[in-house]
XYZ file of C-alpha atoms in Angstrom:
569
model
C 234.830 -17.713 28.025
C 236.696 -14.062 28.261
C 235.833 -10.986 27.193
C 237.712 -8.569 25.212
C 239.503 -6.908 28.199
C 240.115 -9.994 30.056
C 241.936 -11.469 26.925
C 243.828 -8.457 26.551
C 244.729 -8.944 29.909
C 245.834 -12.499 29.800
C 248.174 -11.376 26.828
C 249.555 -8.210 28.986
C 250.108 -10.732 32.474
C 251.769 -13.766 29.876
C 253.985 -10.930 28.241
C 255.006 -9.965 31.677
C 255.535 -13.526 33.008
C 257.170 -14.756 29.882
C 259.790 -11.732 30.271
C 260.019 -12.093 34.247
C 260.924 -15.815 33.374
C 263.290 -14.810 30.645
C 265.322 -12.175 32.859
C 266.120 -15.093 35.433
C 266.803 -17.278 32.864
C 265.053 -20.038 33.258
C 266.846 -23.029 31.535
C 265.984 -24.646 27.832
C 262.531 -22.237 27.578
C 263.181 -18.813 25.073
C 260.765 -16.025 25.501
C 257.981 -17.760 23.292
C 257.321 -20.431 24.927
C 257.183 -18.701 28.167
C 254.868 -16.398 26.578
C 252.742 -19.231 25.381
C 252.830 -21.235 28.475
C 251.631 -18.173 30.723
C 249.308 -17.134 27.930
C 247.637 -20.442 27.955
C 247.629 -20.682 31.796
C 246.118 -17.190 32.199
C 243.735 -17.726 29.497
C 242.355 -21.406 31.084
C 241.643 -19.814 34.365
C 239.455 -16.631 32.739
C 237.760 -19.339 31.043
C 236.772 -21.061 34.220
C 235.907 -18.285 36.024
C 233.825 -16.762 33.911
C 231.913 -19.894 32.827
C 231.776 -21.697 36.641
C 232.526 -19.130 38.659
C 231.343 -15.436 37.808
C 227.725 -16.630 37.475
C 227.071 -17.906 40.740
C 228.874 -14.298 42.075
C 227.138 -11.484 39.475
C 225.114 -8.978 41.133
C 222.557 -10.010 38.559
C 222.648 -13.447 39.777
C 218.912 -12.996 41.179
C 217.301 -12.813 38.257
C 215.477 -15.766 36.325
C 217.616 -17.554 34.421
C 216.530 -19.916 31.584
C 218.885 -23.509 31.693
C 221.371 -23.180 29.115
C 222.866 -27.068 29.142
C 224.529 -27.276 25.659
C 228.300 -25.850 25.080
C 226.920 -24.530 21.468
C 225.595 -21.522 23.364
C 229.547 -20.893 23.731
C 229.802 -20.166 20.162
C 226.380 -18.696 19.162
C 223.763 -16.123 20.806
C 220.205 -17.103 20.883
C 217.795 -16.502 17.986
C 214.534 -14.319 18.134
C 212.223 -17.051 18.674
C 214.174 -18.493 21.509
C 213.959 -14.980 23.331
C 210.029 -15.546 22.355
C 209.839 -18.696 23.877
C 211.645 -17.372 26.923
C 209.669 -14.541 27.218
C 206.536 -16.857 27.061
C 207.728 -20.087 29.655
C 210.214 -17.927 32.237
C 208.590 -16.058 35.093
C 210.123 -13.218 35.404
C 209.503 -8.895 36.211
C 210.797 -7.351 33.193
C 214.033 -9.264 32.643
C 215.633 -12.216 31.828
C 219.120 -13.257 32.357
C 221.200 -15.555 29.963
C 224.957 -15.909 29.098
C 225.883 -15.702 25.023
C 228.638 -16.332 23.102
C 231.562 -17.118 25.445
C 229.236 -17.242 28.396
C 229.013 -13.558 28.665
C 226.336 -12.316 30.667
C 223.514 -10.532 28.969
C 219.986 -9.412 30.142
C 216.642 -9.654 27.815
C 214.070 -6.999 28.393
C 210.959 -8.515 28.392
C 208.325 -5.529 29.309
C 207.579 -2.529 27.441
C 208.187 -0.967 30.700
C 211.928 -1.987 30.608
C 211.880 -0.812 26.422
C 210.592 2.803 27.987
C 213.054 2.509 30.131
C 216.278 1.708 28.265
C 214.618 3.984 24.696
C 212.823 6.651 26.360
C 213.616 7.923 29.984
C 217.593 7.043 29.885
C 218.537 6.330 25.863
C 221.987 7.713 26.555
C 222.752 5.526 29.368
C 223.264 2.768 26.789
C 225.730 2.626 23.538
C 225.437 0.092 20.830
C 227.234 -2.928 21.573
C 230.869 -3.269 20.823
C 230.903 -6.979 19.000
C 227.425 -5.903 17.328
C 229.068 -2.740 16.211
C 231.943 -4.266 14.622
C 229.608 -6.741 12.480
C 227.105 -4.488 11.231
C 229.457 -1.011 10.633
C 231.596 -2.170 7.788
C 228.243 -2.753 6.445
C 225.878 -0.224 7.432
C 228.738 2.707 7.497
C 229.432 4.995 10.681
C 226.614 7.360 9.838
C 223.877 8.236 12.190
C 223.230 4.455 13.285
C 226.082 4.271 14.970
C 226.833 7.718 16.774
C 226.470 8.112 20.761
C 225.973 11.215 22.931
C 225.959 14.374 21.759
C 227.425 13.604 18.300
C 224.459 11.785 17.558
C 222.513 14.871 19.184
C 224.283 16.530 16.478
C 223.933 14.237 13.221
C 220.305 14.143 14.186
C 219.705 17.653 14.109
C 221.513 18.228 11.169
C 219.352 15.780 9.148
C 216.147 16.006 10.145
C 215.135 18.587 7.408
C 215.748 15.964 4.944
C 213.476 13.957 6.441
C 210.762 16.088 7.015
C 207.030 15.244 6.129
C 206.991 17.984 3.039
C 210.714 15.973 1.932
C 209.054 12.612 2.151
C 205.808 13.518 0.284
C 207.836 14.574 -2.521
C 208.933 11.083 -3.078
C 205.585 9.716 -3.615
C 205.728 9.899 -7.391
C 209.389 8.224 -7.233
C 207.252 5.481 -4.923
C 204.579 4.610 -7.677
C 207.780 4.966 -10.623
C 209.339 1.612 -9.568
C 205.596 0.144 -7.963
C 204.815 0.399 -12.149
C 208.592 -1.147 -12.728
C 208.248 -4.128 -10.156
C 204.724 -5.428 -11.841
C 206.602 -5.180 -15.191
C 208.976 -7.173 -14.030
C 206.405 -9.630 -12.121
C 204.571 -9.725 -15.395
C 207.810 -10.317 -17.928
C 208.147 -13.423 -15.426
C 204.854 -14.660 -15.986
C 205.223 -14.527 -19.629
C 208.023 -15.945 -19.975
C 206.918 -19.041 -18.053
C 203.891 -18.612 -20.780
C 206.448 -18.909 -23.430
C 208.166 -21.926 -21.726
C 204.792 -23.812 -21.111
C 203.517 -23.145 -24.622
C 206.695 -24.310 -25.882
C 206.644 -27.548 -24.035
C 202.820 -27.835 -24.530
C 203.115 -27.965 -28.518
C 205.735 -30.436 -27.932
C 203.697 -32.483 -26.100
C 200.565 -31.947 -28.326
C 202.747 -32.935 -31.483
C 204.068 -36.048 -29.880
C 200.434 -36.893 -28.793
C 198.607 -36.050 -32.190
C 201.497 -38.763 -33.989
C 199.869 -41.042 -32.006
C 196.786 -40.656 -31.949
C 196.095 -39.473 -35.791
C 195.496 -42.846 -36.878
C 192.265 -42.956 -34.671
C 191.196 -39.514 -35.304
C 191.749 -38.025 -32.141
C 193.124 -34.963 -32.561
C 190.229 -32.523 -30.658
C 192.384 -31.858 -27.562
C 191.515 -29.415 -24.825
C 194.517 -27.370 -23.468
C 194.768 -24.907 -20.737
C 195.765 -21.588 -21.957
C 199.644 -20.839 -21.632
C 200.216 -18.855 -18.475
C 196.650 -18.582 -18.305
C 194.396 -19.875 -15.036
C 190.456 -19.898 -16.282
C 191.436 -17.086 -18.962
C 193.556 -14.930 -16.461
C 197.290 -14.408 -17.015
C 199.001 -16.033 -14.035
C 201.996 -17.478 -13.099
C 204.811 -18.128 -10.409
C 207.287 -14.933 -8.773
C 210.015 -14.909 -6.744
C 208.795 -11.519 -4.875
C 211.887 -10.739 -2.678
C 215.082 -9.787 -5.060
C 212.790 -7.438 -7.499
C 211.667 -5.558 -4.427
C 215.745 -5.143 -2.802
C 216.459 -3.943 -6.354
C 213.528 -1.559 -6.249
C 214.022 0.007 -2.770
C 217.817 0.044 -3.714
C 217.021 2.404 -6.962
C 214.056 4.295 -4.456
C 216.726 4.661 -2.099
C 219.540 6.003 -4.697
C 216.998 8.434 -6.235
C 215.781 9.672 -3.042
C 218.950 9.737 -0.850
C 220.938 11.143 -3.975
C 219.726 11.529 -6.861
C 221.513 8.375 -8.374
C 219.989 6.348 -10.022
C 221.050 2.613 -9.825
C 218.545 1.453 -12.256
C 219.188 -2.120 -11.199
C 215.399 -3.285 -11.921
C 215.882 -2.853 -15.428
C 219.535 -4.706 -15.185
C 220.838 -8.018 -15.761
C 222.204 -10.216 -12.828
C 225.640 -9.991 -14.111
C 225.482 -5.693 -14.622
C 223.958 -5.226 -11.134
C 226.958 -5.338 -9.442
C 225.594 -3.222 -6.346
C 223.060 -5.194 -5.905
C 225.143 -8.639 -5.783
C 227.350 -6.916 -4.054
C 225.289 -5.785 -1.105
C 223.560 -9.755 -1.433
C 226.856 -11.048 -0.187
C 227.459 -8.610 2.178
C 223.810 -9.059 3.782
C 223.677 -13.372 3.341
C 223.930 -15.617 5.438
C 227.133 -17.617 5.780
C 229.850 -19.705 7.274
C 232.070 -16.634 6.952
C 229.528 -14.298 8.085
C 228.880 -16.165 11.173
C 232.750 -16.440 12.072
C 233.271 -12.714 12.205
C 230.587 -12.574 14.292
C 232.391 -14.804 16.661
C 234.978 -12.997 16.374
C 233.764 -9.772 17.035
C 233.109 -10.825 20.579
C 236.615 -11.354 21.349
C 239.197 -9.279 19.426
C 238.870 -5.461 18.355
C 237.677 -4.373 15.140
C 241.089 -4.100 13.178
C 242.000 -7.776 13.914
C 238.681 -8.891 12.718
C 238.773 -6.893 9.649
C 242.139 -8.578 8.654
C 240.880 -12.198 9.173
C 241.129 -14.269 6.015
C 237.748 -15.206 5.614
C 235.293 -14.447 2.356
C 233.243 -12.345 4.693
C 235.764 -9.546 4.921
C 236.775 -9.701 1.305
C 232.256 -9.418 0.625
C 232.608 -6.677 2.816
C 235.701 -4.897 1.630
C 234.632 -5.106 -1.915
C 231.059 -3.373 -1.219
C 232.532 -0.773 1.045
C 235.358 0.309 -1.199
C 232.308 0.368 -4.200
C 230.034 2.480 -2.075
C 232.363 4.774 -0.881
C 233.956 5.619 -4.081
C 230.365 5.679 -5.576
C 229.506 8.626 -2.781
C 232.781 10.757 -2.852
C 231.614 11.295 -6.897
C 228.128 11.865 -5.753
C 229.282 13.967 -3.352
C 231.898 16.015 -5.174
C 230.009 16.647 -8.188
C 227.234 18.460 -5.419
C 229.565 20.407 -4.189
C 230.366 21.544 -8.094
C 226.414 21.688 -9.077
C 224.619 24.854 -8.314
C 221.587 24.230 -6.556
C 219.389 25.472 -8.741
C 220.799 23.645 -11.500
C 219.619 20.148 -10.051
C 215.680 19.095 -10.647
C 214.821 18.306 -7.368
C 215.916 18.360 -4.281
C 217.250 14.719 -2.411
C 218.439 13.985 1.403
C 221.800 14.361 0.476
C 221.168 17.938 -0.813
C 218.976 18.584 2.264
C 221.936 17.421 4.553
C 224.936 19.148 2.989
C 222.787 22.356 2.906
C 223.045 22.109 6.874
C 226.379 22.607 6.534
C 227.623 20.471 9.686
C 229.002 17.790 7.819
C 232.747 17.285 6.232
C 232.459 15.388 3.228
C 234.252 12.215 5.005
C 230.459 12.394 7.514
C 228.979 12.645 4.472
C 230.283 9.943 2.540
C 229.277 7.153 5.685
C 225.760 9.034 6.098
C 225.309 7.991 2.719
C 226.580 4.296 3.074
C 224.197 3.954 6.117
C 221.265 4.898 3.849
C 221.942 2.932 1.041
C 222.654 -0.299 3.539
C 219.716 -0.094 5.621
C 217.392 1.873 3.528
C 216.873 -1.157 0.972
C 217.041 -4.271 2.761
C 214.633 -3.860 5.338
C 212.179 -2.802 2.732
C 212.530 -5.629 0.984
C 212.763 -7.878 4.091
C 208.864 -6.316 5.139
C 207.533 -7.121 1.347
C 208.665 -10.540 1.365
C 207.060 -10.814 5.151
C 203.819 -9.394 3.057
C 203.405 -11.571 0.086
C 204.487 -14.637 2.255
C 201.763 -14.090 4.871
C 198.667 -12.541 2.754
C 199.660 -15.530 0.114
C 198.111 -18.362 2.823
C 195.144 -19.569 2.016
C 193.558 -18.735 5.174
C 194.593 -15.116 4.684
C 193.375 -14.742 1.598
C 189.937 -12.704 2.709
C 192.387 -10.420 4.007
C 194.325 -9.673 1.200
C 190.540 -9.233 -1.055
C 189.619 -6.893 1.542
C 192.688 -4.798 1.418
C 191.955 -4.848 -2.424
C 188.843 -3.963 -2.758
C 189.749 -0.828 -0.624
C 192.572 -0.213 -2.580
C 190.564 -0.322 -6.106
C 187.459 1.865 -4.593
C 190.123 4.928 -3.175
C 193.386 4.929 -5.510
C 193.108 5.747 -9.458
C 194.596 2.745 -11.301
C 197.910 1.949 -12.092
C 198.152 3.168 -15.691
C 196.733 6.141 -14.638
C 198.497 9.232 -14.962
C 197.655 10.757 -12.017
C 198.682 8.265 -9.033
C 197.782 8.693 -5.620
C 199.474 11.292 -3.732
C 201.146 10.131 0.078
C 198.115 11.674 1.983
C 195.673 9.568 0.132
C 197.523 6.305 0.990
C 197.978 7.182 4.617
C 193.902 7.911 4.574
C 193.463 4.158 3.280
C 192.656 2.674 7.018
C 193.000 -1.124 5.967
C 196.397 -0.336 4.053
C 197.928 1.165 7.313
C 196.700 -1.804 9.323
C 197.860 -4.615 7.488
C 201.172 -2.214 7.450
C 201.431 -1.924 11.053
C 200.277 -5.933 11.286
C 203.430 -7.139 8.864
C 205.774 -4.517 10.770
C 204.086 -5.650 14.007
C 204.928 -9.303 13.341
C 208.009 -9.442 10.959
C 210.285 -6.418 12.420
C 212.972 -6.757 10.019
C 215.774 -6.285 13.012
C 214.278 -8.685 15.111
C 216.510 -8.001 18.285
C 219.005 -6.007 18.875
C 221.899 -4.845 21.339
C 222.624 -2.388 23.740
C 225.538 -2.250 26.416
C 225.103 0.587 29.560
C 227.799 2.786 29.300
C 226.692 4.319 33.468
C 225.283 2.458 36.491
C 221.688 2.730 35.691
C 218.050 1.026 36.749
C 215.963 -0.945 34.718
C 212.465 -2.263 35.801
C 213.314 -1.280 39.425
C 216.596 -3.664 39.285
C 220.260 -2.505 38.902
C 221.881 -2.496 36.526
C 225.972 -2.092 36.906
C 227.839 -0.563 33.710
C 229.029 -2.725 31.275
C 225.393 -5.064 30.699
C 224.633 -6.343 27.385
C 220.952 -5.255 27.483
C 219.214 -7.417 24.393
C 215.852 -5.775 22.780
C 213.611 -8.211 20.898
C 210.728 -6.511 18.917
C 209.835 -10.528 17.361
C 209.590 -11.521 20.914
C 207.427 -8.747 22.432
C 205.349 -8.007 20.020
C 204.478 -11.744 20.394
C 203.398 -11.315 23.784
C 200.146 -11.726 25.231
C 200.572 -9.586 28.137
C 201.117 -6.321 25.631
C 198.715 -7.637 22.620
C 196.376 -9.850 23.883
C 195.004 -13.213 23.747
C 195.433 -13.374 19.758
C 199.002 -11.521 20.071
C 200.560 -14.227 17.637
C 198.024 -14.334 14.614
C 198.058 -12.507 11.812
C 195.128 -9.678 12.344
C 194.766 -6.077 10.299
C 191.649 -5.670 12.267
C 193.599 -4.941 15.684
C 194.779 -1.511 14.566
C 191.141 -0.361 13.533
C 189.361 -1.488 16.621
C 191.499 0.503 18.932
C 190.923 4.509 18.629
C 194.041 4.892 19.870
C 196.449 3.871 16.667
C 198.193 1.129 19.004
C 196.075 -1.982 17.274
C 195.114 -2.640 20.878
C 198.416 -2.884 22.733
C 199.790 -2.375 26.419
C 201.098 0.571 25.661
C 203.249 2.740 22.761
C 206.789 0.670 24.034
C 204.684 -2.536 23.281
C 205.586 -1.504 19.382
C 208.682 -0.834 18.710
C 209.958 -2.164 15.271
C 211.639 1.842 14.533
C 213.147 1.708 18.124
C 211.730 4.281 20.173
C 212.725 7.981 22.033
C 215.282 9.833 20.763
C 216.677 7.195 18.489
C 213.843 6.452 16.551
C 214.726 5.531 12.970
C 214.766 8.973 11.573
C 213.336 7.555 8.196
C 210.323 5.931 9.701
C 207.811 7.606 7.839
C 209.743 7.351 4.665
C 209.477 3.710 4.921
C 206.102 3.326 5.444
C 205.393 5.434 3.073
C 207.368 3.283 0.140
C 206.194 -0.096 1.734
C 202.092 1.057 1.504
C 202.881 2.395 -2.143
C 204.630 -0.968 -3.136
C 201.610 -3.170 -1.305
C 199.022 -0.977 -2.968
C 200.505 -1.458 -5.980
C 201.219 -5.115 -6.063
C 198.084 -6.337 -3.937
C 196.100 -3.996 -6.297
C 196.738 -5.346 -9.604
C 197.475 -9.010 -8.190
C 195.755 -12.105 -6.661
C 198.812 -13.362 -4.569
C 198.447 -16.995 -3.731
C 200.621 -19.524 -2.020
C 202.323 -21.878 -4.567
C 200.833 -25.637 -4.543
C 203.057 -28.000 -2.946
C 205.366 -25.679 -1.607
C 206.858 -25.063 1.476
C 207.073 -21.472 2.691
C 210.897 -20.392 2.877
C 212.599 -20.556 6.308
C 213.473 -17.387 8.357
C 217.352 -16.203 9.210
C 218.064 -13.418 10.800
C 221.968 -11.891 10.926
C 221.582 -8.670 9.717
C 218.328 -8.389 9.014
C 214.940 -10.701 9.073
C 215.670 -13.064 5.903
C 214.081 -15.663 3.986
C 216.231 -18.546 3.052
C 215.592 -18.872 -0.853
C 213.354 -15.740 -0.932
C 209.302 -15.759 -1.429
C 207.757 -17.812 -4.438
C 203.895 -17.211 -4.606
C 201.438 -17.210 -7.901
C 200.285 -14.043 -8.978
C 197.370 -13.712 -10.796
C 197.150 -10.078 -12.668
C 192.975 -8.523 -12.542
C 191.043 -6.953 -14.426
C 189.183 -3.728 -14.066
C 192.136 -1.194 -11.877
């Protein structure tokens, strides 16, 4: 199909024909339907040279190309595990060409060589991609995600003090706060399906003792409600307490605000429904997508679709939300605050107008709280199998022998965690397997060289952390199954792979994810919490919830598992 500029271009040359036609006046046509004769004309032949002939003439036409038969991939880019399945069947020396939605050309790195090359040696020789831009932005804000050049140079420098190790150990305590919250809340669900099941029980026993009272038989064994052998137990849905958690850890750290939506009901968390619509998957979502690929951003944004209005409700909430925060900082002494938060850190740089401000705050709201939640569902899904359940009782027992239990008053501090060996592998192992952006775009903004091939300006370059992290070549023979013990074999801290590009769920270079170490700092906390005072177990009969990805990795219907709450932590 065409790309933006070629579609622009059809309209300029069917403007210009249409008004050429009109000034010779050609007989019983008005300027319309020349318009829309020339427009359709102009806009058949991009079409067929981009789809039949531009392939067989693109300087990348060399490289491996997978067969692409079916006209869907017209209308809709690969997923992760077709990349993976690429990666794995197509021969190939570091990439792999394809054509996406509306046949446009893209290029899959496929080689941690080619990640070094395109996040390491040359990072600014690539921007993020226009179409991907205008999906995730309205979302994810125009804060330090989405910068280029030297003004993310800039934005990086003047936030890095709020992210330094001293800032992120002061969190810790904030970390264990909503850890405590989160098995309340696991625990309030287990009681009341207790209350439920007793209820029913006693209806059943009363309806059973009618009958039977005539005979006698009345001595009937019942389990204990909630109860499995004398241990209180029952069935969690693990994902949507976690988003609200790292939602109210984000708020309190970022901020100091303090969403409080784990101790809200579903209809008085409107942030949290909000940003649910805004992050699901959808008919609507998947149509501005489409979109994106062919018209700018402020067409897109005016579509009629519930995708925009999701969007344009959570933006205009978050924004208004951080221009109070915001304000009432700039009123607040300094000293007159308890503690000192990113936002704090930031404006105390002094770089940043408020307006910078406001969408460096909507990018850490958006995309501090749903990957977090994304990696803990990835957690309790995988440890809950039964086949890695001496996994999860190893990670316990190392938990219960280092850490001071939960209703302790003095919780572990962020150094002890990171000391816990077996907590950072089975970390690295869930971040390793289920990166919650599981590919990603780039476009090359310069003539540049990737693997040894060129690469002219203008290439959609696609990275694809589920995909390489997958492979055998970087990880080994056993590269797809689920093993902690990788990470504590290899001296090195790379659980045994090719190289440090092999591993790049943060990104890599000078774009790392600035808040990497905040993150794995919250997720260890949470899984030491949870894993600690909980046998997880998969849930009888059934069947582990699909994965999506749009914005980030999702699971269709969330995580149900049984938790069992121990004794003696």
């Amino acid at each position: 199909m065409l790309s933006r500029y070629q579609l622009l271009a059809c309209v300029g040359e069917a403007l210009f024909c249409a008004l050429l036609l009109d000034a010779v006046d050609v007989p019983s046509r008005n300027t319309a339907q020349n318009f829309s004769g020339a427009f359709l004309i102009f806009f058949a032949a991009g079409a067929v040279y981009n789809v039949l002939v531009y392939p067989r003439i693109s300087p990348l036409r060399h490289l491996p190309t997978p067969g692409q038969k079916s006209l869907r991939r017209l209308f809709k880019e690969p997923t992760p595990w077709l990349f993976e399945q690429w990666m794995k069947e197509i021969p190939n020396s570091g990439l792999i060409r394809y054509f996406g939605i509306f046949n446009q050309e893209r290029l899959l790195l496929t080689t941690s060589e080619g990640v070094r090359d395109v996040l390491v040696t040359n990072p600014y020789h690539y921007h993020k991609q226009r179409a991907q831009k205008i999906h995730l932005e309205p979302v994810l804000g125009k804060g330090l995600v989405f910068v280029e050049d030297d003004t993310h140079k800039f934005h990086r420098k003047q936030m890095s003090p709020a992210f330094s190790s001293k800032c992120i150990r002061d969190c810790q305590p904030l970390f264990w706060k909503k850890t405590k919250e989160i098995i309340g809340i696991f625990l309030q669900q287990i009681e009341h399906q207790s209350i439920e099941i007793a209820h029913d029980k006693g209806w059943q026993a009363s309806r059973d003792i009618e009958a039977l009272g005539e005979q006698g038989e009345t001595n009937m064994a019942t389990e204990s409600p909630g109860k499995v052998n004398d241990q209180v137990s029952g069935i969690v849905e693990v994902h949507d307490p976690v988003s609200r958690a790292a939602l109210d850890i984000i708020g309190l750290a970022g901020c100091s605000f303090d969403f409080d939506s784990l101790n809200k009901e579903e209809d008085q968390n409107r942030m949290v429904r909000d940003y649910r619509k805004a992050f699901g998957v959808s008919t609507s979502n998947r149509i501005r997508c489409l979109m994106a690929h062919l018209f700018p951003a402020w067409i897109v944004d005016l579509m009629p679709i519930q995708r925009n209005r999701d969007i344009a409700t959570v933006t205009q909430l978050v924004r208004r939300l951080a221009t109070n925060i915001i304000s009432t900082k700039r009123q607040c002494q300094s000293h007159q605050r308890q503690r000192c938060d990113f936002l704090d850190k930031t404006m105390q740089s002094g770089g940043f107008s408020d307006a910078i401000l406001v969408e460096q705050v909507r990018t850490l709201l958006a995309a501090g709280h749903d990957t977090t939640s994304s990696t803990l569902a990835s957690a309790a899904a995988m440890l809950s199998r039964p086949k890695y359940q001496h996994i999860q009782e190893k990670l316990r027992a190392e938990i219960r022998e280092n850490l001071q239990s939960m209703s302790s008053s003095e919780l572990a501090s962020s150094t002890e965690l990171e000391n816990l060996p077996y907590l950072s592998a089975v970390t690295n192992e869930i971040l390793r397997l289920f990166p919650p952006f599981s590919w990603y775009f780039r476009r090359s903004v310069v003539n540049t060289i990737i693997c040894g091939h060129r690469v002219p300006k203008g290439t959609d370059i696609i990275l694809c952390p589920w995909g390489m992290h997958r492979s055998k070549e970087h990880w080994g023979p056993n590269a797809e199954v689920f093993n902690p013990d990788r990470w504590l074999k290899d001296p090195s801290g790379r659980g045994g792979a090719k190289d440090a590009c092999s591993f790049f769920t943060f990104a890599a270079g000078p774009r790392v994810c600035i808040a990497e170490k905040f993150a794995r700092n919250e997720i260890s906390t949470l899984v030491a919490g949870i894993f600690g005072q909980f046998r997880v177990e998969h849930v009888q009969g059934e069947v582990e919830s699909p994965l999506s990805h749009q914005l980030t990795l999702t699971r269709i219907g969330g995580v149900r598992v049984r938790m069992t709450l121990l004794e003696g932590w």
